[in-house]
Tab-separated table of N, CA, C and O in Angstrom:
chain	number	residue	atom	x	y	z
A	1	UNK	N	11.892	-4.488	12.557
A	1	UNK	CA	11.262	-5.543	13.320
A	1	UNK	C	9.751	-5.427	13.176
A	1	UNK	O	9.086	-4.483	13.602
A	2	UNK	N	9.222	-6.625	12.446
A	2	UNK	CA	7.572	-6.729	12.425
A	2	UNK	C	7.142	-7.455	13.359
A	2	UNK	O	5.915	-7.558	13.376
A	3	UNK	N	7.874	-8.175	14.400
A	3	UNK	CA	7.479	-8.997	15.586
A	3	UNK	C	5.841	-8.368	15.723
A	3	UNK	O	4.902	-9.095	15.396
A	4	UNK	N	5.627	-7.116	16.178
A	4	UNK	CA	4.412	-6.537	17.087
A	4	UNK	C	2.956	-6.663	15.930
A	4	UNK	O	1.734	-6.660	16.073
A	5	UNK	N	3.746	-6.749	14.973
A	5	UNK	CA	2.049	-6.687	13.611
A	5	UNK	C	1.600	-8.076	13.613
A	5	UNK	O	0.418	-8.393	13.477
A	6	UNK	N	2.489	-8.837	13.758
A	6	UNK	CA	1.607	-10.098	13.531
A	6	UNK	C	0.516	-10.539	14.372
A	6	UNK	O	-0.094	-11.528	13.965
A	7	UNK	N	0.022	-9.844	15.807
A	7	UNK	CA	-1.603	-9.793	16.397
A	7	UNK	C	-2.036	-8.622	15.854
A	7	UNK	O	-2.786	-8.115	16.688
A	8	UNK	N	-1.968	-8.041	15.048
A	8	UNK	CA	-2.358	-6.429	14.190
A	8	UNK	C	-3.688	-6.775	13.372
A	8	UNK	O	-4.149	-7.878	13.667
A	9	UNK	N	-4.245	-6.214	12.614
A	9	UNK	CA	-5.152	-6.174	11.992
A	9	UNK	C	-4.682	-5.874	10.305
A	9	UNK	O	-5.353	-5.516	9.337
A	10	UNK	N	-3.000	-6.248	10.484
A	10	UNK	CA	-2.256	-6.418	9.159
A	10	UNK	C	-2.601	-7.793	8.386
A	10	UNK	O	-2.673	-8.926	8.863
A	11	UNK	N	-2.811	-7.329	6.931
A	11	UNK	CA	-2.360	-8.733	6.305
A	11	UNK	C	-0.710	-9.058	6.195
A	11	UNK	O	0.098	-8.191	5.862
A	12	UNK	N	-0.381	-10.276	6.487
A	12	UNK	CA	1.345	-10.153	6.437
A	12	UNK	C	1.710	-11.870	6.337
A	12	UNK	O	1.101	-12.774	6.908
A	13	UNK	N	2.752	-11.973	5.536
A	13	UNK	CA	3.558	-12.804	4.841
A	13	UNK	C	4.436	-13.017	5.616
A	13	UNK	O	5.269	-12.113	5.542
A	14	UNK	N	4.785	-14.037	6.608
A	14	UNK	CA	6.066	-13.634	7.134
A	14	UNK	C	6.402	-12.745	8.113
A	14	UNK	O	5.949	-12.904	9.247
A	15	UNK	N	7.214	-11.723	7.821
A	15	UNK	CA	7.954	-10.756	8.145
A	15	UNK	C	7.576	-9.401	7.327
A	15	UNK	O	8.077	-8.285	7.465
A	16	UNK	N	6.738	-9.740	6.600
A	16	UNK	CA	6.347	-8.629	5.368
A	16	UNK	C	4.963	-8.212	5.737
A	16	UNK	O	4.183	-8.909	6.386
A	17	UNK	N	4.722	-7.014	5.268
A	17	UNK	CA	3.115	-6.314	5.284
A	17	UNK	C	2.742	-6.674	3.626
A	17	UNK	O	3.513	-6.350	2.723
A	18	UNK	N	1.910	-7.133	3.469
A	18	UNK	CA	1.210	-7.595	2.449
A	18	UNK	C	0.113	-5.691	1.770
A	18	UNK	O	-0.554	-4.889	2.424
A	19	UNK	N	0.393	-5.729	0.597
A	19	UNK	CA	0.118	-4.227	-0.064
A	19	UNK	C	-0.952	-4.647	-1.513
A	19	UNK	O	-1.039	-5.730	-2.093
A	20	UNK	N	-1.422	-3.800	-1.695
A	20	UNK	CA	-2.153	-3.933	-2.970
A	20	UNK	C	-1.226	-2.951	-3.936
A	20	UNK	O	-0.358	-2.154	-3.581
A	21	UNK	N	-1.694	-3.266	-5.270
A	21	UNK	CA	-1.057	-2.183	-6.192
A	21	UNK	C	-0.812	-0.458	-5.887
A	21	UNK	O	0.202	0.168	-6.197
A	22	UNK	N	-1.733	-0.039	-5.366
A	22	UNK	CA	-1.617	1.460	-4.631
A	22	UNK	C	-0.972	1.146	-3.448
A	22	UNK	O	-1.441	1.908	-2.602
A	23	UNK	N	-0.155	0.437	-2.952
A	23	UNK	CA	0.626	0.418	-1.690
A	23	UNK	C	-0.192	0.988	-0.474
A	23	UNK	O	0.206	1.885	0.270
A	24	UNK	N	-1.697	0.167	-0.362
A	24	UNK	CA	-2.390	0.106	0.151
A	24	UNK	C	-2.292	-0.982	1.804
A	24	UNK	O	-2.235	-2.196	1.611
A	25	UNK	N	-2.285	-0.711	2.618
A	25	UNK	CA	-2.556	-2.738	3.647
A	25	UNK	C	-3.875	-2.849	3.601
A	25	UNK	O	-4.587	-2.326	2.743
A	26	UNK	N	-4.324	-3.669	4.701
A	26	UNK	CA	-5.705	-4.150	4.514
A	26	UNK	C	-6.469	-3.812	5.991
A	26	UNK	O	-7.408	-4.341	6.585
A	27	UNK	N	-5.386	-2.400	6.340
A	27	UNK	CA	-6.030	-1.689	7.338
A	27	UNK	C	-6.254	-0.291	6.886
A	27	UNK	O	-5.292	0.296	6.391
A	28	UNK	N	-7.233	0.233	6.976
A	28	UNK	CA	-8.089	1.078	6.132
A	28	UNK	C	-7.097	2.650	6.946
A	28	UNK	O	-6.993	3.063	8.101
A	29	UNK	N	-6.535	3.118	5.575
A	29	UNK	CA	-5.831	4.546	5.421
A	29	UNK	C	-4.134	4.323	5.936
A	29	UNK	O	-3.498	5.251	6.433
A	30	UNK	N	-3.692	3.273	5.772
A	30	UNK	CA	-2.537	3.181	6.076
A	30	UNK	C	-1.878	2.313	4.844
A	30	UNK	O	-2.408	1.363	4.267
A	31	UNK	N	-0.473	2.937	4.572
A	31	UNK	CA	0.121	2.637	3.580
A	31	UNK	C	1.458	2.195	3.794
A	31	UNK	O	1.955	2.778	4.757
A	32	UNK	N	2.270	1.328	3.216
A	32	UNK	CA	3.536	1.027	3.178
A	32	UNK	C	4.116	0.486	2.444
A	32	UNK	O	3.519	-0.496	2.002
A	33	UNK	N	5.338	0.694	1.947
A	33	UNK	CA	6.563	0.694	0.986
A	33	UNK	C	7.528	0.142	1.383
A	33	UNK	O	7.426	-0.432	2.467
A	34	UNK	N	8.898	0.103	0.617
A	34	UNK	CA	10.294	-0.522	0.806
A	34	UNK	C	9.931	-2.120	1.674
A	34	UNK	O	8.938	-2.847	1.693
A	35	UNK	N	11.138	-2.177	2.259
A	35	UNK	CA	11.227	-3.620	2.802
A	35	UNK	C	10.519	-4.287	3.295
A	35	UNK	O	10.284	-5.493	3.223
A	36	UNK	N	9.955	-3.098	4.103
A	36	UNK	CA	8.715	-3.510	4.770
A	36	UNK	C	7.067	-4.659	4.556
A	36	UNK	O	6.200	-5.287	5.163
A	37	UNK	N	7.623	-4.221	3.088
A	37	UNK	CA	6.289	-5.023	2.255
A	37	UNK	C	6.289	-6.111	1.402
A	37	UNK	O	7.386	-6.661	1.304
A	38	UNK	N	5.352	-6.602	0.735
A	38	UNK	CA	5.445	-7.299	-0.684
A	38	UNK	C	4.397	-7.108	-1.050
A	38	UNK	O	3.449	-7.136	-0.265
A	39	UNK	N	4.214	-6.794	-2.672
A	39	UNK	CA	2.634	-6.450	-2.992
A	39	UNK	C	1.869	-7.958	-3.199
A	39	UNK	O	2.492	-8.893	-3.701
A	40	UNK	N	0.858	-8.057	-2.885
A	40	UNK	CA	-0.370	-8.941	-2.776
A	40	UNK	C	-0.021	-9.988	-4.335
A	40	UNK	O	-0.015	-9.530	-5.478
A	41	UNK	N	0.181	-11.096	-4.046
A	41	UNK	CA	-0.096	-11.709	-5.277
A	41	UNK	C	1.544	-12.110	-6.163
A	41	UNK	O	1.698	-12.903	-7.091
A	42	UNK	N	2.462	-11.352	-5.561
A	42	UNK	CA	3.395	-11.125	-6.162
A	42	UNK	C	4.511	-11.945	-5.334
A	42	UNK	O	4.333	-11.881	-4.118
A	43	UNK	N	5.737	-12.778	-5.789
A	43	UNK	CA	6.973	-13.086	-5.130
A	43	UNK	C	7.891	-12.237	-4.358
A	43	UNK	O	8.722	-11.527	-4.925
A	44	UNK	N	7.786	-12.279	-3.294
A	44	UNK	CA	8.878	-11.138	-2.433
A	44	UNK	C	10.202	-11.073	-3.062
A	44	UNK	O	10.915	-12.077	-3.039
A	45	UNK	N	10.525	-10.195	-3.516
A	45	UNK	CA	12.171	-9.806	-4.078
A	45	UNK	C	13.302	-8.873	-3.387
A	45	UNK	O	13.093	-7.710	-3.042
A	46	UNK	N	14.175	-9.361	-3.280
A	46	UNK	CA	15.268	-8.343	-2.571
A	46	UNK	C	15.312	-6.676	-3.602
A	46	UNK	O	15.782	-6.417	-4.710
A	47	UNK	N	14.779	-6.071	-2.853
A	47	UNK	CA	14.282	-4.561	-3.989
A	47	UNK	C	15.582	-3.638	-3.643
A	47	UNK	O	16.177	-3.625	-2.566
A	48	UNK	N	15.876	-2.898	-4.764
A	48	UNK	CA	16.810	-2.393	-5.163
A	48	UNK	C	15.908	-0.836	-4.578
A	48	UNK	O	14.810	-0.757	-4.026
A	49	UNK	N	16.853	0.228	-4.954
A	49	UNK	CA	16.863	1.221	-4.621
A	49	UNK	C	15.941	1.855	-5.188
A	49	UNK	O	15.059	2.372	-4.503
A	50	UNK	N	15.942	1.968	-6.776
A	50	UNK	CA	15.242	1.963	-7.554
A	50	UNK	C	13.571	1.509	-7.562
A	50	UNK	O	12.701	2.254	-8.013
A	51	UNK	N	13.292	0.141	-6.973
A	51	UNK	CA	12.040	-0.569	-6.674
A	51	UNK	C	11.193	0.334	-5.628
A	51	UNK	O	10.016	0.665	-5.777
A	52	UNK	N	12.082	0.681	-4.478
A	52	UNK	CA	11.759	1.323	-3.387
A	52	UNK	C	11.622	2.778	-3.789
A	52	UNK	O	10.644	3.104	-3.116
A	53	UNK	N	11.992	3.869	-4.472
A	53	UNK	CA	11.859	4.771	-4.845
A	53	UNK	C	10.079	5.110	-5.831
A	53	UNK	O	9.176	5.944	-5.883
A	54	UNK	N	10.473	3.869	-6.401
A	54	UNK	CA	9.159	3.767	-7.670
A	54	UNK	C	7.602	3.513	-6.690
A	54	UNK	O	6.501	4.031	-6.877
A	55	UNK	N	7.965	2.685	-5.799
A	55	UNK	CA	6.737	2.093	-4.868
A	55	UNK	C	6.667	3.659	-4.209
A	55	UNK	O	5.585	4.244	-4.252
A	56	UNK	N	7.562	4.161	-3.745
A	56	UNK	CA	6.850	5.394	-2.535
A	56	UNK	C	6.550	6.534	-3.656
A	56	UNK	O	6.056	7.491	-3.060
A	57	UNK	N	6.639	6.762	-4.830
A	57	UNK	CA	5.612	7.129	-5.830
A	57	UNK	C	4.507	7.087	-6.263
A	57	UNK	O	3.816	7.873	-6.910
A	58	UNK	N	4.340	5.899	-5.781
A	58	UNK	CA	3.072	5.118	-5.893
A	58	UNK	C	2.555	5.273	-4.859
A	58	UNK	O	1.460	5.818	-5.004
A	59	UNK	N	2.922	4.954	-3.347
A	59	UNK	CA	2.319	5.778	-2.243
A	59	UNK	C	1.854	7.294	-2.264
A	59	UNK	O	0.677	7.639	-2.164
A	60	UNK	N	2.628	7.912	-2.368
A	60	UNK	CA	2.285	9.271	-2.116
A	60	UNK	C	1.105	9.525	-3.358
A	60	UNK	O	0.087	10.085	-2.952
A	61	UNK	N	1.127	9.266	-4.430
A	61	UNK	CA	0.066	9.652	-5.456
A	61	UNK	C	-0.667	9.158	-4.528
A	61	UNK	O	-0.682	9.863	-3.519
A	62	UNK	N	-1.672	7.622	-4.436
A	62	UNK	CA	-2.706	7.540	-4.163
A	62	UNK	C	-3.046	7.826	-2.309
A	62	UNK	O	-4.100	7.618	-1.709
A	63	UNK	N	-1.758	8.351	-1.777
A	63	UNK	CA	-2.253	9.146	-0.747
A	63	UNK	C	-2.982	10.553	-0.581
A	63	UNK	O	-3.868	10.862	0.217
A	64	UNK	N	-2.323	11.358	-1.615
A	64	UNK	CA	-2.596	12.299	-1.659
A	64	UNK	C	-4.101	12.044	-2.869
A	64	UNK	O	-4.497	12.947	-3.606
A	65	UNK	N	-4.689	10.734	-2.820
A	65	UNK	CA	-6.309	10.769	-3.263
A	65	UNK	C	-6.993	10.501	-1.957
A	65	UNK	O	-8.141	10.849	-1.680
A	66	UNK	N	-6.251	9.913	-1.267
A	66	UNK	CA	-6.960	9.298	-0.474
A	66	UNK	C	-7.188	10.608	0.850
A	66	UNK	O	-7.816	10.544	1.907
A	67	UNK	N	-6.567	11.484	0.377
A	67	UNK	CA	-6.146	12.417	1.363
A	67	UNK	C	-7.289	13.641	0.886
A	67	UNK	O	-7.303	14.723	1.471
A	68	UNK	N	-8.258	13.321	-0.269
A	68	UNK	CA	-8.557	14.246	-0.993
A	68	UNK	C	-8.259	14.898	-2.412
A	68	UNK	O	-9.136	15.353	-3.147
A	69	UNK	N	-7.102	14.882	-2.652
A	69	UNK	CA	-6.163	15.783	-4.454
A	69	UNK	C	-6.464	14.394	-4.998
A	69	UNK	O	-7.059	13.330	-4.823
A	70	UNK	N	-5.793	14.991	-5.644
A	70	UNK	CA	-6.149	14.504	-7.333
A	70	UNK	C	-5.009	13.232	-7.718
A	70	UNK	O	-3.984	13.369	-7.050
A	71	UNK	N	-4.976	12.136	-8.567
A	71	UNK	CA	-3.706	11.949	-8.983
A	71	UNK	C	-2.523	12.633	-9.564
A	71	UNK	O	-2.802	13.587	-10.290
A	72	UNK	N	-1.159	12.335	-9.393
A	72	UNK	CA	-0.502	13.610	-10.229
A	72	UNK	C	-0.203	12.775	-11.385
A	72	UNK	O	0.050	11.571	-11.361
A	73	UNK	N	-0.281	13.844	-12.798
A	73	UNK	CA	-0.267	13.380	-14.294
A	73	UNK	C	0.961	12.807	-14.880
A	73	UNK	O	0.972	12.442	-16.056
């Protein structure tokens, strides 16, 4: 349930949190993945297991920059 984000300081589509390519929102140090989202620019798709696995890859790398480390290679 996204009922409570939509007075948030979220960008959001709908029912969706709107993400940049680093599974970024457009509230500064917060990140989100799976259903929850759709990346910026892009058609919302019913995401497979697979989609959702690949995106929180993509989270955690540029968290752990944003967190300080490094990308991993």
């Amino acid at each position: 349930n996204s009922e409570f984000l939509k007075t948030s300081d979220f960008e959001m589509d709908g029912s969706n949190i709107i993400v940049d390519d680093g599974m970024r929102t457009s509230v500064g140090n917060v990140f989100a993945c799976g259903s929850v989202c759709a990346r910026r620019g892009q058609q919302q798709i019913d995401k497979t297991w697979d989609d959702v696995l690949n995106e929180t890859a993509v989270l955690v790398d540029n968290l752990k920059v944003a967190m300080g480390g490094s990308h991993v290679s």
